[in-house]
PDB file of C-alpha atoms in Angstrom:
ATOM      1  CA  MET A   1     -22.199  -9.952 -17.278  1.00 55.00           C
ATOM      2  CA  TYR A   2     -25.009 -11.628 -15.367  1.00 52.00           C
ATOM      3  CA  VAL A   3     -27.755 -10.690 -12.891  1.00 50.00           C
ATOM      4  CA  VAL A   4     -28.141 -11.882  -9.305  1.00 49.00           C
ATOM      5  CA  CYS A   5     -31.506 -11.459  -7.582  1.00 48.00           C
ATOM      6  CA  LEU A   6     -31.051 -10.540  -3.940  1.00 47.00           C
ATOM      7  CA  ASN A   7     -34.049  -9.471  -1.834  1.00 49.00           C
ATOM      8  CA  LEU A   8     -35.978  -8.738  -5.022  1.00 39.00           C
ATOM      9  CA  LYS A   9     -33.285  -6.309  -6.111  1.00 48.00           C
ATOM     10  CA  GLU A  10     -31.346  -6.849  -9.316  1.00 59.00           C
ATOM     11  CA  VAL A  11     -27.577  -6.652  -8.900  1.00 61.00           C
ATOM     12  CA  LEU A  12     -25.411  -6.537 -12.026  1.00 83.00           C
ATOM     13  CA  VAL A  13     -22.215  -8.568 -11.603  1.00 87.00           C
ATOM     14  CA  LEU A  14     -19.273  -8.451 -13.996  1.00 92.00           C
ATOM     15  CA  LYS A  15     -16.615 -11.171 -14.025  1.00 93.00           C
ATOM     16  CA  VAL A  16     -13.291  -9.437 -14.650  1.00 95.00           C
ATOM     17  CA  ARG A  17      -9.901 -10.850 -15.597  1.00 96.00           C
ATOM     18  CA  PHE A  18      -6.938  -8.794 -14.376  1.00 97.00           C
ATOM     19  CA  LYS A  19      -3.427  -9.136 -15.742  1.00 97.00           C
ATOM     20  CA  TYR A  20      -0.549  -7.842 -13.626  1.00 98.00           C
ATOM     21  CA  GLU A  21       3.232  -7.839 -13.443  1.00 97.00           C
ATOM     22  CA  LYS A  22       5.652  -8.387 -10.565  1.00 97.00           C
ATOM     23  CA  ASN A  23       9.190  -7.209 -11.138  1.00 96.00           C
ATOM     24  CA  ASP A  24      12.578  -7.940  -9.620  1.00 96.00           C
ATOM     25  CA  LEU A  25      11.801  -5.913  -6.473  1.00 96.00           C
ATOM     26  CA  VAL A  26       9.024  -8.306  -5.384  1.00 97.00           C
ATOM     27  CA  LYS A  27      10.059 -11.645  -6.893  1.00 96.00           C
ATOM     28  CA  TYR A  28      10.597 -13.120  -3.412  1.00 96.00           C
ATOM     29  CA  VAL A  29       7.094 -12.208  -2.193  1.00 96.00           C
ATOM     30  CA  GLY A  30       5.132 -15.444  -1.672  1.00 95.00           C
ATOM     31  CA  HIS A  31       1.695 -16.158  -3.115  1.00 94.00           C
ATOM     32  CA  LEU A  32      -0.143 -16.014   0.229  1.00 94.00           C
ATOM     33  CA  ASP A  33       1.225 -12.503   0.773  1.00 95.00           C
ATOM     34  CA  VAL A  34       0.164 -11.532  -2.765  1.00 95.00           C
ATOM     35  CA  MET A  35      -3.380 -12.780  -2.081  1.00 93.00           C
ATOM     36  CA  ALA A  36      -3.611 -10.785   1.143  1.00 93.00           C
ATOM     37  CA  MET A  37      -2.144  -7.725  -0.583  1.00 95.00           C
ATOM     38  CA  PHE A  38      -4.765  -7.658  -3.354  1.00 95.00           C
ATOM     39  CA  ASP A  39      -7.541  -8.112  -0.791  1.00 92.00           C
ATOM     40  CA  ARG A  40      -6.263  -5.015   1.044  1.00 93.00           C
ATOM     41  CA  VAL A  41      -5.759  -3.052  -2.190  1.00 95.00           C
ATOM     42  CA  PHE A  42      -9.378  -3.567  -3.286  1.00 94.00           C
ATOM     43  CA  ARG A  43     -10.572  -2.406   0.137  1.00 92.00           C
ATOM     44  CA  ARG A  44      -8.232   0.589   0.196  1.00 95.00           C
ATOM     45  CA  SER A  45      -9.392   1.565  -3.309  1.00 94.00           C
ATOM     46  CA  ASN A  46     -13.065   1.364  -2.206  1.00 94.00           C
ATOM     47  CA  ILE A  47     -13.793  -1.105  -5.012  1.00 92.00           C
ATOM     48  CA  GLU A  48     -16.489  -3.644  -4.214  1.00 90.00           C
ATOM     49  CA  ILE A  49     -15.918  -7.309  -5.076  1.00 88.00           C
ATOM     50  CA  GLU A  50     -17.864 -10.492  -4.373  1.00 81.00           C
ATOM     51  CA  PHE A  51     -17.266 -12.488  -1.181  1.00 74.00           C
ATOM     52  CA  SER A  52     -17.904 -16.116  -0.334  1.00 62.00           C
ATOM     53  CA  HIS A  53     -21.044 -17.007   1.604  1.00 61.00           C
ATOM     54  CA  GLY A  54     -21.107 -18.536   5.048  1.00 59.00           C
ATOM     55  CA  PHE A  55     -19.849 -17.665   8.518  1.00 57.00           C
ATOM     56  CA  THR A  56     -16.296 -16.740   7.440  1.00 56.00           C
ATOM     57  CA  LYS A  57     -16.519 -14.554   4.356  1.00 62.00           C
ATOM     58  CA  ARG A  58     -13.525 -14.399   2.034  1.00 67.00           C
ATOM     59  CA  SER A  59     -12.904 -12.287  -1.033  1.00 74.00           C
ATOM     60  CA  GLN A  60     -13.422 -14.344  -4.192  1.00 82.00           C
ATOM     61  CA  ILE A  61     -10.162 -13.564  -5.994  1.00 89.00           C
ATOM     62  CA  ILE A  62      -9.154 -16.571  -8.118  1.00 92.00           C
ATOM     63  CA  PHE A  63      -5.547 -16.694  -9.369  1.00 94.00           C
ATOM     64  CA  ALA A  64      -4.547 -18.552 -12.532  1.00 93.00           C
ATOM     65  CA  LEU A  65      -0.968 -19.782 -12.043  1.00 92.00           C
ATOM     66  CA  PRO A  66       0.926 -18.161  -9.166  1.00 92.00           C
ATOM     67  CA  SER A  67       4.638 -17.783  -9.858  1.00 93.00           C
ATOM     68  CA  SER A  68       7.203 -19.589  -7.762  1.00 91.00           C
ATOM     69  CA  VAL A  69       9.183 -17.504  -5.279  1.00 94.00           C
ATOM     70  CA  GLY A  70      12.135 -15.903  -7.057  1.00 95.00           C
ATOM     71  CA  VAL A  71      10.450 -15.711 -10.475  1.00 97.00           C
ATOM     72  CA  ILE A  72       9.920 -12.345 -12.189  1.00 97.00           C
ATOM     73  CA  SER A  73       6.593 -12.268 -14.027  1.00 97.00           C
ATOM     74  CA  LEU A  74       5.238 -10.207 -16.916  1.00 97.00           C
ATOM     75  CA  CYS A  75       2.008 -12.180 -16.964  1.00 97.00           C
ATOM     76  CA  GLU A  76       0.018 -12.971 -13.815  1.00 97.00           C
ATOM     77  CA  TYR A  77      -3.764 -13.406 -13.940  1.00 97.00           C
ATOM     78  CA  PHE A  78      -6.615 -13.368 -11.477  1.00 95.00           C
ATOM     79  CA  GLU A  79     -10.378 -13.159 -11.888  1.00 95.00           C
ATOM     80  CA  VAL A  80     -12.919 -11.583  -9.588  1.00 93.00           C
ATOM     81  CA  GLU A  81     -16.653 -10.888  -9.724  1.00 91.00           C
ATOM     82  CA  MET A  82     -17.549  -7.230  -9.285  1.00 91.00           C
ATOM     83  CA  PRO A  83     -21.099  -5.945  -8.669  1.00 90.00           C
ATOM     84  CA  ASN A  84     -22.614  -2.816 -10.187  1.00 87.00           C
ATOM     85  CA  ILE A  85     -19.898  -1.998 -12.690  1.00 89.00           C
ATOM     86  CA  SER A  86     -19.695  -2.040 -16.493  1.00 90.00           C
ATOM     87  CA  LYS A  87     -16.861  -2.649 -18.962  1.00 92.00           C
ATOM     88  CA  GLN A  88     -16.529   1.115 -19.324  1.00 94.00           C
ATOM     89  CA  ASP A  89     -15.529   1.339 -15.631  1.00 94.00           C
ATOM     90  CA  LEU A  90     -12.532  -0.976 -15.986  1.00 96.00           C
ATOM     91  CA  PRO A  91      -9.869   1.601 -17.018  1.00 96.00           C
ATOM     92  CA  SER A  92     -10.636   3.771 -13.987  1.00 96.00           C
ATOM     93  CA  ILE A  93     -10.611   0.701 -11.718  1.00 96.00           C
ATOM     94  CA  VAL A  94      -7.143  -0.260 -12.998  1.00 97.00           C
ATOM     95  CA  GLU A  95      -5.945   3.282 -12.314  1.00 97.00           C
ATOM     96  CA  LYS A  96      -7.309   3.240  -8.743  1.00 97.00           C
ATOM     97  CA  LEU A  97      -5.755  -0.140  -7.968  1.00 97.00           C
ATOM     98  CA  ASN A  98      -2.355   0.843  -9.354  1.00 98.00           C
ATOM     99  CA  LYS A  99      -2.295   3.915  -7.132  1.00 97.00           C
ATOM    100  CA  ASN A 100      -2.597   1.657  -4.081  1.00 97.00           C
ATOM    101  CA  LEU A 101      -0.365  -1.226  -5.166  1.00 97.00           C
ATOM    102  CA  PRO A 102       3.090  -1.516  -3.562  1.00 96.00           C
ATOM    103  CA  LEU A 103       6.144  -0.718  -5.653  1.00 96.00           C
ATOM    104  CA  GLY A 104       7.007  -3.679  -7.881  1.00 97.00           C
ATOM    105  CA  PHE A 105       3.427  -4.639  -8.774  1.00 98.00           C
ATOM    106  CA  LYS A 106       1.458  -3.202 -11.696  1.00 98.00           C
ATOM    107  CA  ILE A 107      -1.907  -4.084 -13.238  1.00 98.00           C
ATOM    108  CA  VAL A 108      -1.609  -3.813 -17.013  1.00 97.00           C
ATOM    109  CA  GLU A 109      -5.042  -4.946 -18.157  1.00 96.00           C
ATOM    110  CA  ALA A 110      -8.607  -5.628 -17.032  1.00 96.00           C
ATOM    111  CA  ILE A 111     -11.161  -7.235 -19.370  1.00 95.00           C
ATOM    112  CA  GLU A 112     -14.527  -8.912 -19.031  1.00 94.00           C
ATOM    113  CA  SER A 113     -14.290 -12.707 -18.724  1.00 92.00           C
ATOM    114  CA  ALA A 114     -17.069 -14.645 -20.428  1.00 88.00           C
ATOM    115  CA  SER A 115     -15.939 -18.077 -19.223  1.00 87.00           C
ATOM    116  CA  ILE A 116     -17.946 -19.874 -16.554  1.00 88.00           C
ATOM    117  CA  ALA A 117     -15.050 -22.162 -15.603  1.00 90.00           C
ATOM    118  CA  SER A 118     -12.450 -21.078 -13.058  1.00 90.00           C
ATOM    119  CA  ILE A 119      -9.388 -19.436 -14.602  1.00 92.00           C
ATOM    120  CA  MET A 120      -7.225 -21.818 -12.569  1.00 90.00           C
ATOM    121  CA  SER A 121      -8.706 -24.812 -14.429  1.00 91.00           C
ATOM    122  CA  ARG A 122      -8.157 -23.200 -17.852  1.00 93.00           C
ATOM    123  CA  VAL A 123      -4.359 -22.905 -17.680  1.00 95.00           C
ATOM    124  CA  THR A 124      -2.594 -25.228 -20.142  1.00 95.00           C
ATOM    125  CA  SER A 125       1.014 -23.979 -20.233  1.00 96.00           C
ATOM    126  CA  ALA A 126       3.299 -21.072 -19.433  1.00 97.00           C
ATOM    127  CA  GLU A 127       6.185 -19.479 -21.295  1.00 98.00           C
ATOM    128  CA  TYR A 128       9.456 -18.633 -19.552  1.00 98.00           C
ATOM    129  CA  GLU A 129      12.813 -17.063 -20.272  1.00 97.00           C
ATOM    130  CA  PHE A 130      15.847 -18.364 -18.394  1.00 97.00           C
ATOM    131  CA  GLU A 131      18.849 -16.038 -18.395  1.00 96.00           C
ATOM    132  CA  ILE A 132      21.971 -17.951 -17.339  1.00 96.00           C
ATOM    133  CA  LEU A 133      25.508 -16.742 -16.682  1.00 96.00           C
ATOM    134  CA  ALA A 134      28.282 -19.323 -16.970  1.00 95.00           C
ATOM    135  CA  SER A 135      31.618 -19.974 -18.607  1.00 94.00           C
ATOM    136  CA  ASN A 136      31.644 -20.731 -22.332  1.00 92.00           C
ATOM    137  CA  GLU A 137      32.545 -24.349 -21.569  1.00 93.00           C
ATOM    138  CA  GLU A 138      29.569 -24.771 -19.202  1.00 94.00           C
ATOM    139  CA  ILE A 139      27.234 -23.036 -21.674  1.00 93.00           C
ATOM    140  CA  GLN A 140      28.217 -25.629 -24.283  1.00 93.00           C
ATOM    141  CA  LYS A 141      27.298 -28.376 -21.802  1.00 95.00           C
ATOM    142  CA  ILE A 142      23.878 -26.760 -21.172  1.00 95.00           C
ATOM    143  CA  GLN A 143      23.177 -26.634 -24.906  1.00 93.00           C
ATOM    144  CA  GLU A 144      24.062 -30.320 -25.197  1.00 94.00           C
ATOM    145  CA  LEU A 145      21.898 -31.196 -22.179  1.00 95.00           C
ATOM    146  CA  PHE A 146      18.749 -29.644 -23.626  1.00 94.00           C
ATOM    147  CA  SER A 147      19.298 -31.240 -27.013  1.00 93.00           C
ATOM    148  CA  GLU A 148      18.879 -34.685 -25.438  1.00 93.00           C
ATOM    149  CA  GLU A 149      15.630 -36.667 -25.647  1.00 93.00           C
ATOM    150  CA  LYS A 150      15.521 -37.215 -21.882  1.00 95.00           C
ATOM    151  CA  ILE A 151      16.276 -34.636 -19.187  1.00 95.00           C
ATOM    152  CA  TYR A 152      16.225 -35.824 -15.585  1.00 95.00           C
ATOM    153  CA  VAL A 153      15.661 -34.138 -12.229  1.00 94.00           C
ATOM    154  CA  GLN A 154      15.286 -35.613  -8.761  1.00 90.00           C
ATOM    155  CA  ARG A 155      11.857 -35.576  -7.143  1.00 86.00           C
ATOM    156  CA  VAL A 156      10.616 -36.778  -3.782  1.00 83.00           C
ATOM    157  CA  ALA A 157       7.453 -38.906  -3.719  1.00 78.00           C
ATOM    158  CA  LYS A 158       4.801 -38.712  -0.983  1.00 79.00           C
ATOM    159  CA  ASN A 159       6.469 -41.620   0.795  1.00 76.00           C
ATOM    160  CA  GLU A 160       9.689 -39.535   0.793  1.00 79.00           C
ATOM    161  CA  VAL A 161      11.379 -41.854  -1.689  1.00 84.00           C
ATOM    162  CA  THR A 162      13.655 -39.978  -4.124  1.00 88.00           C
ATOM    163  CA  TYR A 163      13.415 -40.861  -7.803  1.00 88.00           C
ATOM    164  CA  ASP A 164      14.588 -39.540 -11.178  1.00 91.00           C
ATOM    165  CA  MET A 165      11.935 -37.834 -13.309  1.00 93.00           C
ATOM    166  CA  ASN A 166      12.197 -37.099 -17.016  1.00 96.00           C
ATOM    167  CA  ILE A 167      10.944 -33.526 -17.559  1.00 95.00           C
ATOM    168  CA  ARG A 168      11.216 -33.577 -21.370  1.00 95.00           C
ATOM    169  CA  PRO A 169       7.509 -34.590 -21.894  1.00 95.00           C
ATOM    170  CA  TYR A 170       6.467 -31.466 -19.941  1.00 96.00           C
ATOM    171  CA  ILE A 171       8.424 -29.122 -22.222  1.00 95.00           C
ATOM    172  CA  LEU A 172       6.247 -28.304 -25.231  1.00 95.00           C
ATOM    173  CA  ASP A 173       8.801 -26.083 -26.923  1.00 95.00           C
ATOM    174  CA  MET A 174      12.340 -24.935 -26.174  1.00 95.00           C
ATOM    175  CA  ASN A 175      14.870 -22.685 -27.852  1.00 94.00           C
ATOM    176  CA  VAL A 176      18.414 -22.281 -26.496  1.00 92.00           C
ATOM    177  CA  GLN A 177      20.402 -19.225 -27.617  1.00 91.00           C
ATOM    178  CA  ASN A 178      24.008 -18.386 -26.850  1.00 87.00           C
ATOM    179  CA  LEU A 179      23.800 -14.584 -26.768  1.00 83.00           C
ATOM    180  CA  GLU A 180      27.367 -13.579 -25.973  1.00 79.00           C
ATOM    181  CA  ASP A 181      30.396 -14.674 -23.969  1.00 80.00           C
ATOM    182  CA  GLY A 182      29.196 -16.069 -20.671  1.00 88.00           C
ATOM    183  CA  LYS A 183      25.454 -15.540 -21.267  1.00 93.00           C
ATOM    184  CA  LEU A 184      22.795 -18.016 -22.356  1.00 95.00           C
ATOM    185  CA  LYS A 185      19.058 -17.546 -22.823  1.00 95.00           C
ATOM    186  CA  ILE A 186      16.531 -20.383 -22.859  1.00 96.00           C
ATOM    187  CA  TYR A 187      12.976 -19.869 -24.114  1.00 97.00           C
ATOM    188  CA  ALA A 188      10.593 -22.597 -22.963  1.00 97.00           C
ATOM    189  CA  ASN A 189       6.867 -23.330 -23.125  1.00 97.00           C
ATOM    190  CA  ILE A 190       6.137 -25.642 -20.199  1.00 97.00           C
ATOM    191  CA  LYS A 191       3.007 -27.619 -19.319  1.00 96.00           C
ATOM    192  CA  SER A 192       1.318 -25.886 -16.397  1.00 95.00           C
ATOM    193  CA  GLY A 193      -1.985 -25.911 -14.567  1.00 90.00           C
ATOM    194  CA  SER A 194      -4.179 -28.284 -12.606  1.00 85.00           C
ATOM    195  CA  LYS A 195      -3.828 -31.277 -14.978  1.00 85.00           C
ATOM    196  CA  GLU A 196      -0.090 -31.333 -15.673  1.00 90.00           C
ATOM    197  CA  ASN A 197       2.349 -28.923 -14.109  1.00 92.00           C
ATOM    198  CA  LEU A 198       6.110 -28.494 -14.164  1.00 93.00           C
ATOM    199  CA  LYS A 199       7.669 -25.765 -12.058  1.00 94.00           C
ATOM    200  CA  PRO A 200      10.262 -23.715 -13.971  1.00 95.00           C
ATOM    201  CA  ASP A 201      12.743 -24.364 -11.165  1.00 94.00           C
ATOM    202  CA  TYR A 202      13.158 -27.897 -12.534  1.00 95.00           C
ATOM    203  CA  VAL A 203      14.870 -26.527 -15.637  1.00 96.00           C
ATOM    204  CA  ILE A 204      17.576 -25.083 -13.383  1.00 96.00           C
ATOM    205  CA  GLN A 205      17.606 -28.253 -11.290  1.00 95.00           C
ATOM    206  CA  ALA A 206      18.257 -30.314 -14.440  1.00 96.00           C
ATOM    207  CA  ILE A 207      21.363 -28.217 -15.086  1.00 96.00           C
ATOM    208  CA  GLU A 208      22.557 -28.677 -11.517  1.00 94.00           C
ATOM    209  CA  LYS A 209      21.867 -32.439 -11.612  1.00 93.00           C
ATOM    210  CA  ALA A 210      24.090 -32.678 -14.673  1.00 94.00           C
ATOM    211  CA  LYS A 211      26.845 -31.098 -12.516  1.00 95.00           C
ATOM    212  CA  ILE A 212      27.061 -28.025 -14.739  1.00 95.00           C
ATOM    213  CA  GLN A 213      28.393 -24.976 -12.903  1.00 95.00           C
ATOM    214  CA  ILE A 214      26.482 -21.722 -13.427  1.00 95.00           C
ATOM    215  CA  ASN A 215      27.388 -18.350 -11.926  1.00 95.00           C
ATOM    216  CA  ASP A 216      23.905 -16.858 -11.782  1.00 95.00           C
ATOM    217  CA  TYR A 217      20.457 -17.184 -13.339  1.00 96.00           C
ATOM    218  CA  GLN A 218      17.129 -15.405 -13.609  1.00 97.00           C
ATOM    219  CA  ILE A 219      13.693 -16.816 -14.448  1.00 97.00           C
ATOM    220  CA  ILE A 220      11.073 -14.618 -16.127  1.00 98.00           C
ATOM    221  CA  LYS A 221       7.509 -15.757 -16.805  1.00 98.00           C
ATOM    222  CA  THR A 222       6.446 -14.073 -20.049  1.00 97.00           C
ATOM    223  CA  ASN A 223       3.051 -15.605 -20.799  1.00 97.00           C
ATOM    224  CA  VAL A 224       0.300 -17.887 -19.470  1.00 96.00           C
ATOM    225  CA  LEU A 225      -1.771 -19.803 -22.030  1.00 95.00           C
ATOM    226  CA  LEU A 226      -5.450 -20.564 -21.377  1.00 92.00           C
ATOM    227  CA  ASP A 227      -7.654 -23.074 -23.172  1.00 87.00           C
ATOM    228  CA  ASN A 228     -10.352 -20.399 -23.729  1.00 71.00           C
TER     229      ASN A 228
END
């Protein structure tokens, strides 16, 4: 918590970190729509938050690592500065926001954030589960693919030149489990954030590049790791 002096009046401001989930119903909602939604939800809940200064004022909601379209998430973060509240107010604020959130979104936690740095800059990696349906033969090929030292995908450079990229250095940890006939689960901790970032879609793209046929898949973000 810190104090802002405005017209000789002390205003207590609390920096709050919110954790929320987005389930299968809203996995195709894009990040810009999510940003606009939370802006409306704070207004509708009559909860005051800080805005940017200048001619065009914008709500200062800073997201950590927005999920790609199509990804289910159990761990999404954003931080916002809130005037004239205390830590004791946070449970009731979560309750108010959840009452106004659309079906498919849920805030699961709100805590005080002591960090001065932006939450976006503090992301180091993210953990994902990939649930894949395929024939037993194709599942065997996937297991062999991810046991290799180099795993390639195709990327397009700024000059629109296509090149092969090895994604193995971006995967900090990976565990491949054959659960039952026709079902495979991959657990992966992937470098993410402003310094180094690998979208989880590239794991699926690596399978497709290897010409492995899959019937269906689902990506679930389970955790976001911060450096402090």
